[in-house]
């Protein structure tokens, strides 16, 4: 058992859990680049599968663009370059030769994709163009790195769209928010949506929405971003189309980004002092069958194979632990790894034709009749997901506070009146020592108040938080 | 229609087909790095899914190792470095800093993985270690590049195993060959297995097996490699274990490599002058429903939705083409993209409650009763796969010749007597102007003959071919 409670020392708890559960191995000799171990990678692939399903369902097509971006192509949109300049890795040599044109290792793929988009989009019939890719990106992060949350090699999901008009691009953003909802639902992760302030939007964006969840220590973690680019990239990259009147127009673009932070958030939000807890939909192992060896076998193998058959037919990802060690040790190990459901089978279960089930999230044990197993499993998985979701939502809600001003900063998200001016926003950050997340998009503000800095009357509230 | 026959000018036919079918886009401005378009990437992901299924089924676990390898770690196995030295991309800068230790962009992952394996493997209980990953690798290729066949960014599948003994590693190689068989089966690709000659084995390997298929122009294409490393890497990377007697031993290692060439081979082998032909198992679109518009609808929409329902229930990947263009143009387009089966639905079909089916591989059209649709589809897909397989195997067999010596080289694979000496092998290459593939593993040689160079009596035959 882990001798740490996540509420007390979240950072240490998190680092220990990621290691003990075998998610990534941090002993790789390049800072900020970890090895995905089989269990962790399986979880990430299951999350990717949810993401793919939701993208595909909405008519987005998966592609894969090259990793390297020539320097001249990378530099076309000025704000974007400025934002990433200090964060990129440069390939300068190949074999024994120095390259004529240096290559950027993609930190994100706008500048890899957009010159090609200008070839793909010719007329209004080619719009909307909706593509996405799931690739690793590379950012020379200078802050302290943390597994799945702040790495230099990042498992990344990026959606890119082109539209005939600003309004079409806005509708795309609504669709992206629907998609975020579906993905977060599968992971049982609650979140708030903030429109980032001008000074913190994505380099090159017209505006940026941040999807923020809250860690056990009250700090926020951005698990997704959606950007409206308007024509900021399509002009320098010359992505245009002929409209129905035969006039050339620039496309309006959006992007949608998510990453391995989805897994990092899931671990942080659902885990406890015993280890991880996976929501069933993305659990690498949904159920572990633990054999309680009771001396001789007495036909236990036969009963086990009946149980296996039911599990396989129900399409459940399960494993059998028949190692010759104490059951308690097995329990600890699978709890640590976050397997949502444990099945115990021993002489007693076989005799009674029952199975003992134990839920990871509540620890509750019940016995079910063999005949009722398949149905009970489905119900239990639903129940576990619902409970994780409720528990997380309660916590999330409890961490959002309305405060009088930046000097009253407390843990979690602090909402306060704000006139909307950058000057006052920056002042809020200075006084609070925290970040302005922006104005909350998914929560309306009742009435009006006075800006906590300049005192002007306003209907806006801004969210302020310490972020990961 | 493409005005090229693959038998006459394979290279041009291939380049045109890849482009017209929309597999990859070669207009990306870095040489040897193409963009995977939605259709091509879908095909690649379906092939990856087959690969994953076969790896997982045999107890291999998927992982993901970092892209960058520090120079010192890359250089530990001398032969390996020598083999890749001129082919690697170097990251030398990050942000505005020059890196203390230069980073190699992985050309293959031995040197990324093995230092970590030395941490993962401690005792005989940790063996065998069987892992694989599907990632892109980077090789600064100096020969002319070709889509999916010789690229500088390569979609790559690499299996790595550690075993307690040489014999265990040999058994792994037998298992890998079974896996190759299952994967090739799904793609309907025939192949020969050659034990590569000493002078052409993988850098660092004890021996290498090459999986060779034959292109329409008679040149061979290596679509897979399996390497026995013995302890060549485990000694420099210090991967050892404590055996049951408590003595420390080095592990024996194998690797298994495949790539996007699987897709390149599939395109080359099955395509024809109309375009691609996908084996149903990996076809991005398995069936296209073409609506034959006959003036008014007269309830066609209703009939279509009945057909869709049957297709969905049968789990078939299909699309509906209801564009208002001439049916002939639709046919050409889907033929070009290699969709294995076309369904035609018009007024006549609706009236008779039939569907007209047309096979891409044979061009045969038949009408089936609506009630028989689901069953017929399954049968037809099996029939198409069988036909593609038979056709390809006949061609493959017809391209393997026994010849008297290197001066009699003909198209395809030329087998000739060889004493086994490197000196004679090199001479064979010089005289023939072709490559020695090695001795065929999956075909025994009857009797004995005289080495075509030195005249010594031998039971070995060597395969010689021009390779891609």
PDB file of C-alpha atoms in Angstrom, chain A residues 25 27-30 33-39 41-42 45 52 61-70 73 85-97 99 102-103 105-106 111-113 115-116 119-120 131 136 138 140 153, chain B residues 25 27-30 33-39 41-42 45 52 61-70 73 85-97 99 102-103 105-106 111-113 115-116 119-120 131 136 138 140 153:
ATOM      1  CA  UNK A  25       9.305   4.202 -16.977  1.00  0.00           C
ATOM      2  CA  UNK A  27      14.666   5.876 -16.359  1.00  0.00           C
ATOM      3  CA  UNK A  28      15.175   6.631 -20.058  1.00  0.00           C
ATOM      4  CA  UNK A  29      18.355   8.692 -20.345  1.00  0.00           C
ATOM      5  CA  UNK A  30      16.855  11.731 -22.102  1.00  0.00           C
ATOM      6  CA  UNK A  33      11.192  11.471 -22.438  1.00  0.00           C
ATOM      7  CA  UNK A  34       9.767   8.380 -20.793  1.00  0.00           C
ATOM      8  CA  UNK A  35       9.217   4.833 -21.945  1.00  0.00           C
ATOM      9  CA  UNK A  36       5.609   3.690 -22.300  1.00  0.00           C
ATOM     10  CA  UNK A  37       5.426   0.289 -20.637  1.00  0.00           C
ATOM     11  CA  UNK A  38       2.901  -2.312 -21.888  1.00  0.00           C
ATOM     12  CA  UNK A  39       0.229  -1.492 -19.303  1.00  0.00           C
ATOM     13  CA  UNK A  41       0.582   2.114 -23.464  1.00  0.00           C
ATOM     14  CA  UNK A  42      -2.482  -0.148 -23.535  1.00  0.00           C
ATOM     15  CA  UNK A  45      -4.254   3.186 -26.943  1.00  0.00           C
ATOM     16  CA  UNK A  52     -10.778   8.073 -32.905  1.00  0.00           C
ATOM     17  CA  UNK A  61     -10.489  11.743 -41.270  1.00  0.00           C
ATOM     18  CA  UNK A  62      -7.261  10.504 -39.773  1.00  0.00           C
ATOM     19  CA  UNK A  63      -4.020  11.340 -41.559  1.00  0.00           C
ATOM     20  CA  UNK A  64      -0.311  11.300 -40.746  1.00  0.00           C
ATOM     21  CA  UNK A  65       2.010  14.161 -41.679  1.00  0.00           C
ATOM     22  CA  UNK A  66       5.810  14.029 -41.611  1.00  0.00           C
ATOM     23  CA  UNK A  67       7.727  14.767 -38.421  1.00  0.00           C
ATOM     24  CA  UNK A  68      10.204  17.244 -39.872  1.00  0.00           C
ATOM     25  CA  UNK A  69       9.309  20.773 -40.979  1.00  0.00           C
ATOM     26  CA  UNK A  70      11.769  22.816 -43.074  1.00  0.00           C
ATOM     27  CA  UNK A  73       8.032  26.634 -43.930  1.00  0.00           C
ATOM     28  CA  UNK A  85      10.940  29.375 -31.204  1.00  0.00           C
ATOM     29  CA  UNK A  86      12.522  28.525 -27.871  1.00  0.00           C
ATOM     30  CA  UNK A  87      10.795  25.185 -27.635  1.00  0.00           C
ATOM     31  CA  UNK A  88      11.800  23.331 -30.767  1.00  0.00           C
ATOM     32  CA  UNK A  89      14.396  20.685 -31.468  1.00  0.00           C
ATOM     33  CA  UNK A  90      16.510  21.210 -34.576  1.00  0.00           C
ATOM     34  CA  UNK A  91      17.825  18.538 -36.915  1.00  0.00           C
ATOM     35  CA  UNK A  92      20.928  20.017 -38.494  1.00  0.00           C
ATOM     36  CA  UNK A  93      22.853  17.004 -39.771  1.00  0.00           C
ATOM     37  CA  UNK A  94      22.096  13.758 -41.566  1.00  0.00           C
ATOM     38  CA  UNK A  95      24.721  11.069 -41.925  1.00  0.00           C
ATOM     39  CA  UNK A  96      27.942  13.028 -42.165  1.00  0.00           C
ATOM     40  CA  UNK A  97      26.410  16.009 -43.952  1.00  0.00           C
ATOM     41  CA  UNK A  99      21.707  19.916 -44.051  1.00  0.00           C
ATOM     42  CA  UNK A 102      17.531  22.942 -41.034  1.00  0.00           C
ATOM     43  CA  UNK A 103      14.540  20.851 -39.989  1.00  0.00           C
ATOM     44  CA  UNK A 105      10.991  18.452 -35.158  1.00  0.00           C
ATOM     45  CA  UNK A 106       7.246  19.178 -34.997  1.00  0.00           C
ATOM     46  CA  UNK A 111       3.242  24.500 -40.307  1.00  0.00           C
ATOM     47  CA  UNK A 112       3.648  20.934 -41.599  1.00  0.00           C
ATOM     48  CA  UNK A 113       0.050  20.700 -42.768  1.00  0.00           C
ATOM     49  CA  UNK A 115       1.291  24.246 -47.184  1.00  0.00           C
ATOM     50  CA  UNK A 116      -0.324  20.930 -48.166  1.00  0.00           C
ATOM     51  CA  UNK A 119      -2.888  22.167 -52.451  1.00  0.00           C
ATOM     52  CA  UNK A 120      -5.840  20.136 -51.178  1.00  0.00           C
ATOM     53  CA  UNK A 131      -8.640  15.969 -40.482  1.00  0.00           C
ATOM     54  CA  UNK A 136       4.141  12.369 -30.824  1.00  0.00           C
ATOM     55  CA  UNK A 138       8.429  17.466 -29.220  1.00  0.00           C
ATOM     56  CA  UNK A 140      11.999  21.557 -25.303  1.00  0.00           C
ATOM     57  CA  UNK A 153       8.029  14.044 -26.046  1.00  0.00           C
TER      58      UNK A 153
ATOM     59  CA  UNK B  25       0.859  12.739 -51.189  1.00  0.00           C
ATOM     60  CA  UNK B  27       4.307  17.024 -52.499  1.00  0.00           C
ATOM     61  CA  UNK B  28       5.576  17.472 -48.944  1.00  0.00           C
ATOM     62  CA  UNK B  29       8.685  19.666 -49.161  1.00  0.00           C
ATOM     63  CA  UNK B  30      11.125  17.287 -47.454  1.00  0.00           C
ATOM     64  CA  UNK B  33       8.862  12.153 -46.511  1.00  0.00           C
ATOM     65  CA  UNK B  34       5.296  11.862 -47.765  1.00  0.00           C
ATOM     66  CA  UNK B  35       1.941  12.766 -46.300  1.00  0.00           C
ATOM     67  CA  UNK B  36      -0.396   9.892 -45.485  1.00  0.00           C
ATOM     68  CA  UNK B  37      -3.799  10.884 -46.876  1.00  0.00           C
ATOM     69  CA  UNK B  38      -6.977   9.604 -45.193  1.00  0.00           C
ATOM     70  CA  UNK B  39      -7.493   6.644 -47.526  1.00  0.00           C
ATOM     71  CA  UNK B  41      -3.590   5.921 -43.684  1.00  0.00           C
ATOM     72  CA  UNK B  42      -6.782   3.937 -43.116  1.00  0.00           C
ATOM     73  CA  UNK B  45      -3.987   1.301 -39.793  1.00  0.00           C
ATOM     74  CA  UNK B  52      -1.224  -6.133 -33.535  1.00  0.00           C
ATOM     75  CA  UNK B  61       3.180  -6.640 -25.555  1.00  0.00           C
ATOM     76  CA  UNK B  62       3.048  -3.295 -27.287  1.00  0.00           C
ATOM     77  CA  UNK B  63       5.213  -0.468 -25.920  1.00  0.00           C
ATOM     78  CA  UNK B  64       6.427   2.902 -27.127  1.00  0.00           C
ATOM     79  CA  UNK B  65      10.018   4.042 -26.651  1.00  0.00           C
ATOM     80  CA  UNK B  66      11.288   7.606 -27.113  1.00  0.00           C
ATOM     81  CA  UNK B  67      12.325   8.864 -30.536  1.00  0.00           C
ATOM     82  CA  UNK B  68      15.686  10.334 -29.526  1.00  0.00           C
ATOM     83  CA  UNK B  69      18.722   8.272 -28.597  1.00  0.00           C
ATOM     84  CA  UNK B  70      21.739   9.933 -26.929  1.00  0.00           C
ATOM     85  CA  UNK B  73      23.989   5.107 -25.957  1.00  0.00           C
ATOM     86  CA  UNK B  85      26.263   5.840 -39.085  1.00  0.00           C
ATOM     87  CA  UNK B  86      25.683   7.394 -42.498  1.00  0.00           C
ATOM     88  CA  UNK B  87      21.926   7.039 -42.308  1.00  0.00           C
ATOM     89  CA  UNK B  88      20.925   8.880 -39.168  1.00  0.00           C
ATOM     90  CA  UNK B  89      19.504  12.319 -38.560  1.00  0.00           C
ATOM     91  CA  UNK B  90      21.092  14.296 -35.735  1.00  0.00           C
ATOM     92  CA  UNK B  91      19.365  16.678 -33.365  1.00  0.00           C
ATOM     93  CA  UNK B  92      22.036  19.109 -32.245  1.00  0.00           C
ATOM     94  CA  UNK B  93      20.078  22.108 -30.962  1.00  0.00           C
ATOM     95  CA  UNK B  94      17.002  22.749 -28.866  1.00  0.00           C
ATOM     96  CA  UNK B  95      15.506  26.211 -28.615  1.00  0.00           C
ATOM     97  CA  UNK B  96      18.520  28.479 -28.865  1.00  0.00           C
ATOM     98  CA  UNK B  97      20.904  26.076 -27.126  1.00  0.00           C
ATOM     99  CA  UNK B  99      22.819  20.267 -26.809  1.00  0.00           C
ATOM    100  CA  UNK B 102      23.748  15.065 -29.565  1.00  0.00           C
ATOM    101  CA  UNK B 103      20.627  12.997 -30.139  1.00  0.00           C
ATOM    102  CA  UNK B 105      16.578  10.270 -34.370  1.00  0.00           C
ATOM    103  CA  UNK B 106      15.847   6.529 -34.194  1.00  0.00           C
ATOM    104  CA  UNK B 111      19.876   1.212 -28.889  1.00  0.00           C
ATOM    105  CA  UNK B 112      16.862   3.007 -27.386  1.00  0.00           C
ATOM    106  CA  UNK B 113      15.466  -0.147 -25.840  1.00  0.00           C
ATOM    107  CA  UNK B 115      19.661  -0.005 -21.853  1.00  0.00           C
ATOM    108  CA  UNK B 116      16.107  -0.199 -20.457  1.00  0.00           C
ATOM    109  CA  UNK B 119      16.772  -2.713 -16.026  1.00  0.00           C
ATOM    110  CA  UNK B 120      13.683  -4.774 -16.828  1.00  0.00           C
ATOM    111  CA  UNK B 131       7.664  -6.582 -26.828  1.00  0.00           C
ATOM    112  CA  UNK B 136       8.001   5.907 -37.512  1.00  0.00           C
ATOM    113  CA  UNK B 138      14.104   7.851 -39.912  1.00  0.00           C
ATOM    114  CA  UNK B 140      18.779   9.329 -44.494  1.00  0.00           C
ATOM    115  CA  UNK B 153      10.457   8.538 -42.777  1.00  0.00           C
TER     116      UNK B 153
END
